[in-house]
Coordinates of C-alpha atoms and ligand atoms in Angstrom, one line a residue:
X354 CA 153.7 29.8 82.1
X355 CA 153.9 33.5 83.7
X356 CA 150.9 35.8 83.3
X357 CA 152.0 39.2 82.0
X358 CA 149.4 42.0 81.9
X359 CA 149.8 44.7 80.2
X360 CA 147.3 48.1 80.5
X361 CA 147.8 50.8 77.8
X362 CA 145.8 54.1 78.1
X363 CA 144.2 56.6 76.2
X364 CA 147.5 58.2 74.5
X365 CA 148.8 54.6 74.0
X366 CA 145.6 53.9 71.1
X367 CA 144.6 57.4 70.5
X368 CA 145.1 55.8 66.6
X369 CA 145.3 53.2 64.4
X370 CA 149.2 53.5 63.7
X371 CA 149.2 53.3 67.7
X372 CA 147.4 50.5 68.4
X373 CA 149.3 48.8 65.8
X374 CA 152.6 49.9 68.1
X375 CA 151.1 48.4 70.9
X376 CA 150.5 45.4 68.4
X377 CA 153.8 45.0 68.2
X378 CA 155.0 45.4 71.7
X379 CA 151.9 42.5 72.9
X380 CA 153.5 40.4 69.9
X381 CA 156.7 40.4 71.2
X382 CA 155.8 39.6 74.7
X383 CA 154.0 36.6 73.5
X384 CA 157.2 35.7 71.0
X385 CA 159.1 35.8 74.3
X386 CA 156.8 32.8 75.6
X387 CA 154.6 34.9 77.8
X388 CA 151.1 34.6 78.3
X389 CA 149.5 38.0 77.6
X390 CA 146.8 39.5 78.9
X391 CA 146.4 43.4 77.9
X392 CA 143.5 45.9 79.1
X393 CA 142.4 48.9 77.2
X394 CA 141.8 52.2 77.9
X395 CA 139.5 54.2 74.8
X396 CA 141.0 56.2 72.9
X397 CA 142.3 59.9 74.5
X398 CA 139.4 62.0 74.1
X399 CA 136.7 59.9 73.4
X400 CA 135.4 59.1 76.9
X401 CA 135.4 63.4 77.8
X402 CA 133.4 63.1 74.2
X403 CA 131.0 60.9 74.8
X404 CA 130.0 62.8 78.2
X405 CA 129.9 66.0 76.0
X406 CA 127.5 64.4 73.7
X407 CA 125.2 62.5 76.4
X408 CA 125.0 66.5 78.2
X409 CA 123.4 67.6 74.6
X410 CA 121.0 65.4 75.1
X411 CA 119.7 66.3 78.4
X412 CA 121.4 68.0 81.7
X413 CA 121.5 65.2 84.2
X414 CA 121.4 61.6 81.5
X415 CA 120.2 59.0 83.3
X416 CA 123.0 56.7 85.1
X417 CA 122.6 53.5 83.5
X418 CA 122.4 54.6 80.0
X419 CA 125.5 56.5 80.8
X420 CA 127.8 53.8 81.4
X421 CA 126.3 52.4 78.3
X422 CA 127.5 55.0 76.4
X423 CA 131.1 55.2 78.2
X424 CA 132.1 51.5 77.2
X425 CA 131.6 52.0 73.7
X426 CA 134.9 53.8 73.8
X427 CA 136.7 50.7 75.4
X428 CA 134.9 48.0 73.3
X429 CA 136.1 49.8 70.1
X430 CA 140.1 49.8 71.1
X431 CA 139.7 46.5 72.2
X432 CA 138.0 45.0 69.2
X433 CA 140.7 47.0 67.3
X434 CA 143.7 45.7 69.1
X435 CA 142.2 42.3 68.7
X436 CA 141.9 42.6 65.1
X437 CA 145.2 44.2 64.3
X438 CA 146.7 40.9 66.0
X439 CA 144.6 38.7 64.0
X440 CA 145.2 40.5 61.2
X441 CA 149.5 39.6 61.9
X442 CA 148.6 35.7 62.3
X443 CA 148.4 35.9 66.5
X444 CA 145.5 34.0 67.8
X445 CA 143.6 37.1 69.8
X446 CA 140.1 37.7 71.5
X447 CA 138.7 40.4 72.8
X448 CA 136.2 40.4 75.6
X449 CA 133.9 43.1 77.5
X450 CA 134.0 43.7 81.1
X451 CA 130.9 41.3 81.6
X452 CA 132.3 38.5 79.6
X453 CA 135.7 39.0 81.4
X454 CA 133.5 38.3 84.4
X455 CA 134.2 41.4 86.1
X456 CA 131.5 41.8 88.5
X457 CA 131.1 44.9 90.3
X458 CA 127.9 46.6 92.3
X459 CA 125.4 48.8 90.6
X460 CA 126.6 52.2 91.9
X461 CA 126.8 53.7 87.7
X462 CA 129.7 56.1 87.4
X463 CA 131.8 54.7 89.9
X464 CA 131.4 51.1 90.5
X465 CA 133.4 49.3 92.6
X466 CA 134.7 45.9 91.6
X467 CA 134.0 42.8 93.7
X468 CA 134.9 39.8 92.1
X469 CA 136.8 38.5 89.1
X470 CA 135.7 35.1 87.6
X471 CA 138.4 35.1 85.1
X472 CA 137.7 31.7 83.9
X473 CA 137.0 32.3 80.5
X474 CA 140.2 34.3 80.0
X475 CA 141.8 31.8 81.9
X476 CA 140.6 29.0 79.3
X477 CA 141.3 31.5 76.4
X478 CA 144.9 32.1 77.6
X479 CA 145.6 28.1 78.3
X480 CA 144.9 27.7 74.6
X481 CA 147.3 30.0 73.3
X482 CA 145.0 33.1 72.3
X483 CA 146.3 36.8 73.6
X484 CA 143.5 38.0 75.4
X485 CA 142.3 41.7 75.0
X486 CA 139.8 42.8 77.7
X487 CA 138.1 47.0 77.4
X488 CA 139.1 48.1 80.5
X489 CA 136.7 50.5 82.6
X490 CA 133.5 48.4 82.4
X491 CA 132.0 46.0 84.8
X492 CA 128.5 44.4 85.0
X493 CA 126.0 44.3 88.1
X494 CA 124.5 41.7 89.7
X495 CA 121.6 42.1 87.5
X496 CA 123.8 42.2 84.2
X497 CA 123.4 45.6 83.4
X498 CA 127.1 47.2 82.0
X499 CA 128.6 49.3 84.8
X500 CA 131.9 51.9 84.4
X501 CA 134.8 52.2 87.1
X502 CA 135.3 56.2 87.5
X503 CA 137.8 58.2 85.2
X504 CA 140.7 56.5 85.0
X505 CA 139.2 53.4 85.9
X506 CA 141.0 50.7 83.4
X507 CA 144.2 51.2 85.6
X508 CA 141.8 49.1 88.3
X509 CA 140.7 46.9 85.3
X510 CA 143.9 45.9 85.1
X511 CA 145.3 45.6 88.8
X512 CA 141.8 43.1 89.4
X513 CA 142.5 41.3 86.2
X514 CA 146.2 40.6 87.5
X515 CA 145.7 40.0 90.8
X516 CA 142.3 37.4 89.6
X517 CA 145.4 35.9 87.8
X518 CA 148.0 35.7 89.7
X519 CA 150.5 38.0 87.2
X520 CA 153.5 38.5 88.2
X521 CA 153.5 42.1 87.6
X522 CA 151.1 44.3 85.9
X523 CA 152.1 46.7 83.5
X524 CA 150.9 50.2 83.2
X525 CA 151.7 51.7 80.0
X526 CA 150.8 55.7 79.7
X527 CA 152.4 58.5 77.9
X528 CA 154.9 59.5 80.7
X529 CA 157.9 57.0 81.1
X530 CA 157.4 56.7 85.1
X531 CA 156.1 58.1 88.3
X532 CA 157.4 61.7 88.9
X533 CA 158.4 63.6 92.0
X534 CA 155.3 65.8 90.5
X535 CA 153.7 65.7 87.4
X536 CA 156.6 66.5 84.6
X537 CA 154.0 68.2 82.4
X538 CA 153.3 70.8 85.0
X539 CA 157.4 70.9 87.1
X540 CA 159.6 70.0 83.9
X541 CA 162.3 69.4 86.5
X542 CA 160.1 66.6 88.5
X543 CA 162.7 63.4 88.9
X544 CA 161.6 60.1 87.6
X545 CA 161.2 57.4 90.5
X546 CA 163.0 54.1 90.3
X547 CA 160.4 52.6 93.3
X548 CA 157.4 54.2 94.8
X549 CA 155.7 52.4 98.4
X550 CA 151.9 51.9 98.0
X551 CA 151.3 54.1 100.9
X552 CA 152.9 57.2 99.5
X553 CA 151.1 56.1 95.7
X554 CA 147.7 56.3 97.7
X555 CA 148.4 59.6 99.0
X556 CA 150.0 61.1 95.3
X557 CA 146.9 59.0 93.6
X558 CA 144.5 60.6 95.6
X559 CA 145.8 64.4 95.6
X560 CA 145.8 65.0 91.8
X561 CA 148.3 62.4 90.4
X562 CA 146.2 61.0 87.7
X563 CA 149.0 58.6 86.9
X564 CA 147.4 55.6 88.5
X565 CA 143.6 55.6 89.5
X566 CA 143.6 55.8 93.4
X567 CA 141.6 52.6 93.6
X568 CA 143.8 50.4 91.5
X569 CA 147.0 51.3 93.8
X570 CA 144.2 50.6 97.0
X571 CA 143.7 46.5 95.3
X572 CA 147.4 46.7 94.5
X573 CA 148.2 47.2 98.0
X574 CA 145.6 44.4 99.8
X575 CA 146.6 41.6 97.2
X576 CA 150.4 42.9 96.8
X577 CA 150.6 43.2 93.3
X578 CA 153.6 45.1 91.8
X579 CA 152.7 48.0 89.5
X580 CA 155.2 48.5 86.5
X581 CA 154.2 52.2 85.6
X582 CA 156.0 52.9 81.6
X583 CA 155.8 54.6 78.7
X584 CA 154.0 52.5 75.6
X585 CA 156.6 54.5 73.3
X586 CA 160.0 53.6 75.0
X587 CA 161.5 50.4 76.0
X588 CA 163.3 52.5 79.1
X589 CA 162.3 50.9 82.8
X590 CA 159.4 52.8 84.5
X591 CA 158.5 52.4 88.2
X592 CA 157.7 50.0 90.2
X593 CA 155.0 50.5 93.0
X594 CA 155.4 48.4 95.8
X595 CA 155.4 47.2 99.1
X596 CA 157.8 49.6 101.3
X597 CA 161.0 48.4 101.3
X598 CA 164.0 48.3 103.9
X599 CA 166.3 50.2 101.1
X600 CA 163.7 52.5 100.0
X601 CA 165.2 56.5 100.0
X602 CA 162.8 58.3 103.1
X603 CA 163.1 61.8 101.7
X604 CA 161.0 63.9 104.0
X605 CA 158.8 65.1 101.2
X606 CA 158.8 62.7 98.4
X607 CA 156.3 64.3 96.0
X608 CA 154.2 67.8 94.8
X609 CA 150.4 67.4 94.1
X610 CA 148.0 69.0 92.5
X611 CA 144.2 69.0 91.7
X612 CA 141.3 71.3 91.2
X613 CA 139.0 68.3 90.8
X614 CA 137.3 69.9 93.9
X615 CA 135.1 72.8 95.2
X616 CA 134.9 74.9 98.4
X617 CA 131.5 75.4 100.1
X618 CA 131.5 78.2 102.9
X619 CA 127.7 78.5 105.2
X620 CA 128.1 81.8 106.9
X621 CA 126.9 82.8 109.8
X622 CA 125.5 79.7 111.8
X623 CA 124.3 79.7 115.1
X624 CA 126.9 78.1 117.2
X625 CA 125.2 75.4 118.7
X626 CA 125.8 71.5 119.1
X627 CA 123.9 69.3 116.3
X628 CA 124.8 71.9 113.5
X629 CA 128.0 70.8 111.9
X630 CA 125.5 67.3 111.9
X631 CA 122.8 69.5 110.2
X632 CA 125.1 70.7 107.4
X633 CA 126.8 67.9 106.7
X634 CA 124.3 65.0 107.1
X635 CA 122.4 66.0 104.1
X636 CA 125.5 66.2 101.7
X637 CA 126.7 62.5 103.2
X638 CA 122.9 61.4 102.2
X639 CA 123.6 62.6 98.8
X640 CA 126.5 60.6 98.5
X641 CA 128.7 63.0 98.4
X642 CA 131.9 62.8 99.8
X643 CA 133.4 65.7 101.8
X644 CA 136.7 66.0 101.9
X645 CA 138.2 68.9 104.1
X646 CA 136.1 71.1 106.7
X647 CA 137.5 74.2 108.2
X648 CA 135.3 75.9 110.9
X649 CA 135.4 79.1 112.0
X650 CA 136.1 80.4 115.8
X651 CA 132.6 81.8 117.0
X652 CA 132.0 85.8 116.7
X653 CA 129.5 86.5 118.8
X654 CA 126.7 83.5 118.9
X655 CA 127.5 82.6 115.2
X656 CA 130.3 81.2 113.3
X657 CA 131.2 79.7 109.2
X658 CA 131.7 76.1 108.1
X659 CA 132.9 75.7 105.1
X660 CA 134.3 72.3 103.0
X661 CA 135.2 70.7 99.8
X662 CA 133.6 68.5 97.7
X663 CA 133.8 66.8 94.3
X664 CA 133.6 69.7 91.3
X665 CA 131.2 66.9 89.6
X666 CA 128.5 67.5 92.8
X667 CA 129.2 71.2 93.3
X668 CA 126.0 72.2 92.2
X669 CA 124.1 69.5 93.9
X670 CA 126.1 70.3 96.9
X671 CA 125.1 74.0 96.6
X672 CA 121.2 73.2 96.0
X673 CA 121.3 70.7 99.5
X674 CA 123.0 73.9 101.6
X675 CA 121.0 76.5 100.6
X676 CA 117.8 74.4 101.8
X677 CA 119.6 73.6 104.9
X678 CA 120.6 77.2 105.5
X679 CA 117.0 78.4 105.3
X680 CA 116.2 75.7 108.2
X681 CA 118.9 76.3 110.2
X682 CA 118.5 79.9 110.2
X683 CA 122.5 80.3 108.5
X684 CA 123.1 83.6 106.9
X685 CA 124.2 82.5 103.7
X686 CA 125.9 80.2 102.0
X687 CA 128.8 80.7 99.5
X688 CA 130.3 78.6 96.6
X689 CA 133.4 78.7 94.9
X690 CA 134.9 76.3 92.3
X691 CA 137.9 78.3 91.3
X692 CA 139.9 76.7 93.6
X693 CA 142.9 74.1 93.6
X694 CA 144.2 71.7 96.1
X695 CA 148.4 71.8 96.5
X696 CA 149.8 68.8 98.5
X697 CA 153.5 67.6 99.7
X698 CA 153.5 63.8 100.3
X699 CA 156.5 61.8 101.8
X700 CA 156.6 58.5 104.6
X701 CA 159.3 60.0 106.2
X702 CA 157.2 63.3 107.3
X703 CA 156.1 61.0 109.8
X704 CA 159.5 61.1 112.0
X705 CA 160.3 64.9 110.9
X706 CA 158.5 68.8 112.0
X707 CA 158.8 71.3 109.8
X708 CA 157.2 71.0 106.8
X709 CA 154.3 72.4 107.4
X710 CA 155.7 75.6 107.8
X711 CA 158.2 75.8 104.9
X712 CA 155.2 75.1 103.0
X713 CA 153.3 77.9 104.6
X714 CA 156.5 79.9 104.0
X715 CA 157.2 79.0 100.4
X716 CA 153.6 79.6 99.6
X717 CA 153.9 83.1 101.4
X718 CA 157.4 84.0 99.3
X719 CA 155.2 83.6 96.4
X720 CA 152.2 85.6 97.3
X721 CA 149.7 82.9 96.7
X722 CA 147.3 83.0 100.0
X723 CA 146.2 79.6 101.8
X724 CA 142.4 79.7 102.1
X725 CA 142.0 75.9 103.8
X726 CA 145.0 73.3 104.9
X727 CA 144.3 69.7 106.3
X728 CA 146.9 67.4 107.2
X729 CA 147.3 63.4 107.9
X730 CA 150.8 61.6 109.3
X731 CA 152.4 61.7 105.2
X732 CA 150.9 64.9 103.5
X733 CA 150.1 68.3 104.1
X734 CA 147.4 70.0 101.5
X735 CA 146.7 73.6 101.3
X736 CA 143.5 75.1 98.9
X737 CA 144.5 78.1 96.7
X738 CA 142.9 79.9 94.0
X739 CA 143.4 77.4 90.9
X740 CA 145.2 79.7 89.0
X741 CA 148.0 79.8 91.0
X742 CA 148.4 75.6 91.3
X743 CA 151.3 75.4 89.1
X744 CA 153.4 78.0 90.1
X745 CA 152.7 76.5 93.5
X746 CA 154.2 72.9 92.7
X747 CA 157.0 74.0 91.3
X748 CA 157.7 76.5 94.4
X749 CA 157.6 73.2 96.3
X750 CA 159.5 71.3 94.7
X751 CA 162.3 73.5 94.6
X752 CA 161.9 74.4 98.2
X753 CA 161.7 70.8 99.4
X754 CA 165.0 69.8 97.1
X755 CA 163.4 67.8 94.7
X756 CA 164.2 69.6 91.6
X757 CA 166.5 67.5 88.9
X758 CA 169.9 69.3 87.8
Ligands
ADP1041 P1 146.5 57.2 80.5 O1 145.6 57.7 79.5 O2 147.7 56.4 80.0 O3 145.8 56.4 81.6 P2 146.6 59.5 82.2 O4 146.5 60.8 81.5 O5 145.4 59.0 83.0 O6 147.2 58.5 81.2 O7 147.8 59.6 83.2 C1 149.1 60.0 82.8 C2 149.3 61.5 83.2 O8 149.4 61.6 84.6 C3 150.6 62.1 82.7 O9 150.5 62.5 81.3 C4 150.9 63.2 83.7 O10 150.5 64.5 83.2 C5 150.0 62.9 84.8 N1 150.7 62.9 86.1 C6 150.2 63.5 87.2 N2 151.1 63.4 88.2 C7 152.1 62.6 87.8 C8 153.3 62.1 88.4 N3 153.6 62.4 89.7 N4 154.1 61.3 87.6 C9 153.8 61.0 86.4 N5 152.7 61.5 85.7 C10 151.8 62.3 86.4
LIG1042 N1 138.4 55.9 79.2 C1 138.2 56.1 80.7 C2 138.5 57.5 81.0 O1 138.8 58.3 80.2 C3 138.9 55.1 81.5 C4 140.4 55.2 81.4 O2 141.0 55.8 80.5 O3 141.1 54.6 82.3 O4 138.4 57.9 82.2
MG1043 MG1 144.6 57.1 83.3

């Protein structure tokens, strides 16, 4: 029998009359003779809740108890879920991430997954139950509960259906597909019938929230088709898949945006080898990733380095470089987390020049000013002040043609 796993978010069980919709919809997929597996998200609001309330308690809550705050708001849907189907004479359990046997490492916050037993829902799905697993949570090594990253059930559910062999693994949210950029921001972004997981990764990780970058990254290694839909609809979604022969190359295939980040500028550093290291190696220590670094040409025997990192570790970030300015003898050092990442994403970039420059020039035309730009073979990003980021995406996507009729 064909495994079908189904992942519903936050807007998809933000209620009771909800989660009984999605009763209905995991009903009929078992009617239909499937064996279902569904993963839950908590409900919309509660996780950003539960991180306002663990902040009353104390400025930085320890790491463990955090993550055993955050999977309350899964275990609740999940029990829920599993009750409403009880509740219509369906045989359903639900289970938390340790007793679905995802393992990941202890790294709180942001675990990483790395292995699935799966047996028990196996065993629970051979004997005709519908399973209900809280998506998000893991557990260690050690048994203590672990959570994924925002967003993280998306991965819950790629892992679960790639530990299962589904065919398919459904993604139900509150939009009805993958857009050409996010329709809540560029009402006249185009739905995508089929999106490769190379440009997903790229969209994923420059803003689009749609999927969790690191469930299309396990989608990709085990090749597992993701069915992105709407949990209110019965319309098609999108697939995300392999690249395929007939796929449309549009040069630029999709608008991001983010201002998940923060720009860090250390003025005025002597211009010697070893000091990029110097500035850098501290934040890398911390964990921290950096993503783009813009240095400046030398005036005179000094010059500036500045980068982005995570808004969550801005203020880390800023503690580690004013300590390293004072050893390195930097001027100063200069924060600012007003800022937005815009990004054009498309495979076919890779055969075409140009695009760098009508973004510059679109940009320009609307007198928004580029303060950083990095670039890789699929995507061009530019950092701008945050209030401009929507007037931005939609600039680019009417420039770059992808605006609906
Ligand atoms: P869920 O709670 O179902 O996981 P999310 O809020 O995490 O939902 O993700 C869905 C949201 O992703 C949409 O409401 C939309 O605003 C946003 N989004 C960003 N970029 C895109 C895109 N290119 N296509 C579709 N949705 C996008
Ligand atoms: N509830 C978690 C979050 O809000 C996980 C998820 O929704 O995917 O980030
Ligand atoms: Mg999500």
């Amino acid at each position: 029998m064909g495994v079908i796993v189904q992942k519903y978010g936050g807007t998809s069980v933000a209620d009771i009359d909800r989660i009984k919709n999605v009763a209905r919809r995991v009903a009929k997929a078992h009617d239909e003779g499937n064996a279902v597996v569904v993963i839950l998200s908590a409900m919309s609001g509660v996780t950003d809740n539960l991180i306002r309330m663990a902040h009353q308690v104390t400025e930085d809550p320890a790491r463990r108890e955090l993550d055993v705050l955050l999977a309350t708001g899964e275990q609740t849907t999940a029990a829920l879920l599993a009750m409403t189907l009880i509740s219509m004479n369906y045989r359903a359990e639900s289970l938390l991430g340790h007793q679905a046997e995802v393992l990941t490492d202890c790294d709180y916050g942001r675990a990483r997954i790395l292995d699935i037993g799966a047996d028990r829902i196996r065993r629970l799905v051979d004997a005709g139950n519908i399973v209900v697993v809280a998506g998000f949570q893991g557990c260690d090594l050690n048994g203590n509960i672990t959570t994924l990253g925002r967003g993280g059930s998306d991965t819950s559910a790629v892992a679960i259906a790639t530990a299962l062999k589904a065919d398919v693994c459904e993604i139900y949210t509150d939009v009805d597909g993958i857009y050409t950029a996010d329709p809540n921001i560029c009402p006249k972004a185009r739905k995508m019938k089929k999106v490769s997981f190379e440009e997903m990764l790229e969209m994923a990780s420059l803003g689009a929230k749609v999927l969790q970058i690191r469930s299309v990254e396990f989608a990709k290694k085990y090749n597992v088709p993701i069915h992105v839909r709407s949990s209110f609809t019965e319309e098609e979604g999108t697939m995300v898949v392999n690249e395929e022969a007939d796929m449309e190359r549009l040069v630029v295939s999709g608008v991001t945006s983010s201002k998940n980040e923060a720009r860090i500028a250390v003025k005025g550093v002597p211009d010697q080898p070893g000091i990029a290291a110097k500035i850098l190696t501290p934040i890398a220590e911390a964990g921290i990733n950096v993503d783009m670094i813009v240095q400046s040409s030398p005036t005179g025997d000094t010059n500036d380095l500045a980068f982005t990192v995570p808004k969550t570790d801005y203020k880390r970030a800023m503690e580690i470089e004013r300590n390293v300015a004072r050893d390195i003898g930097a001027q100063d050092v200069r924060g600012d987390d007003s800022i937005a990442k815009v990004s054009v994403v498309g495979v076919g970039m890779k055969s075409h020049s140009g695009v760098a420059a009508k973004m510059f020039s679109t940009l320009a035309a609307e007198g928004i000013n580029i303060r950083m730009i990095s670039t890789s073979e699929i995507r061009i990003s530019c950092i701008i002040t945050d209030k401009y980021a929507e007037l931005a995406v939609r600039a680019l996507h009417s420039a770059f043609g992808l605006n609906s009729e």
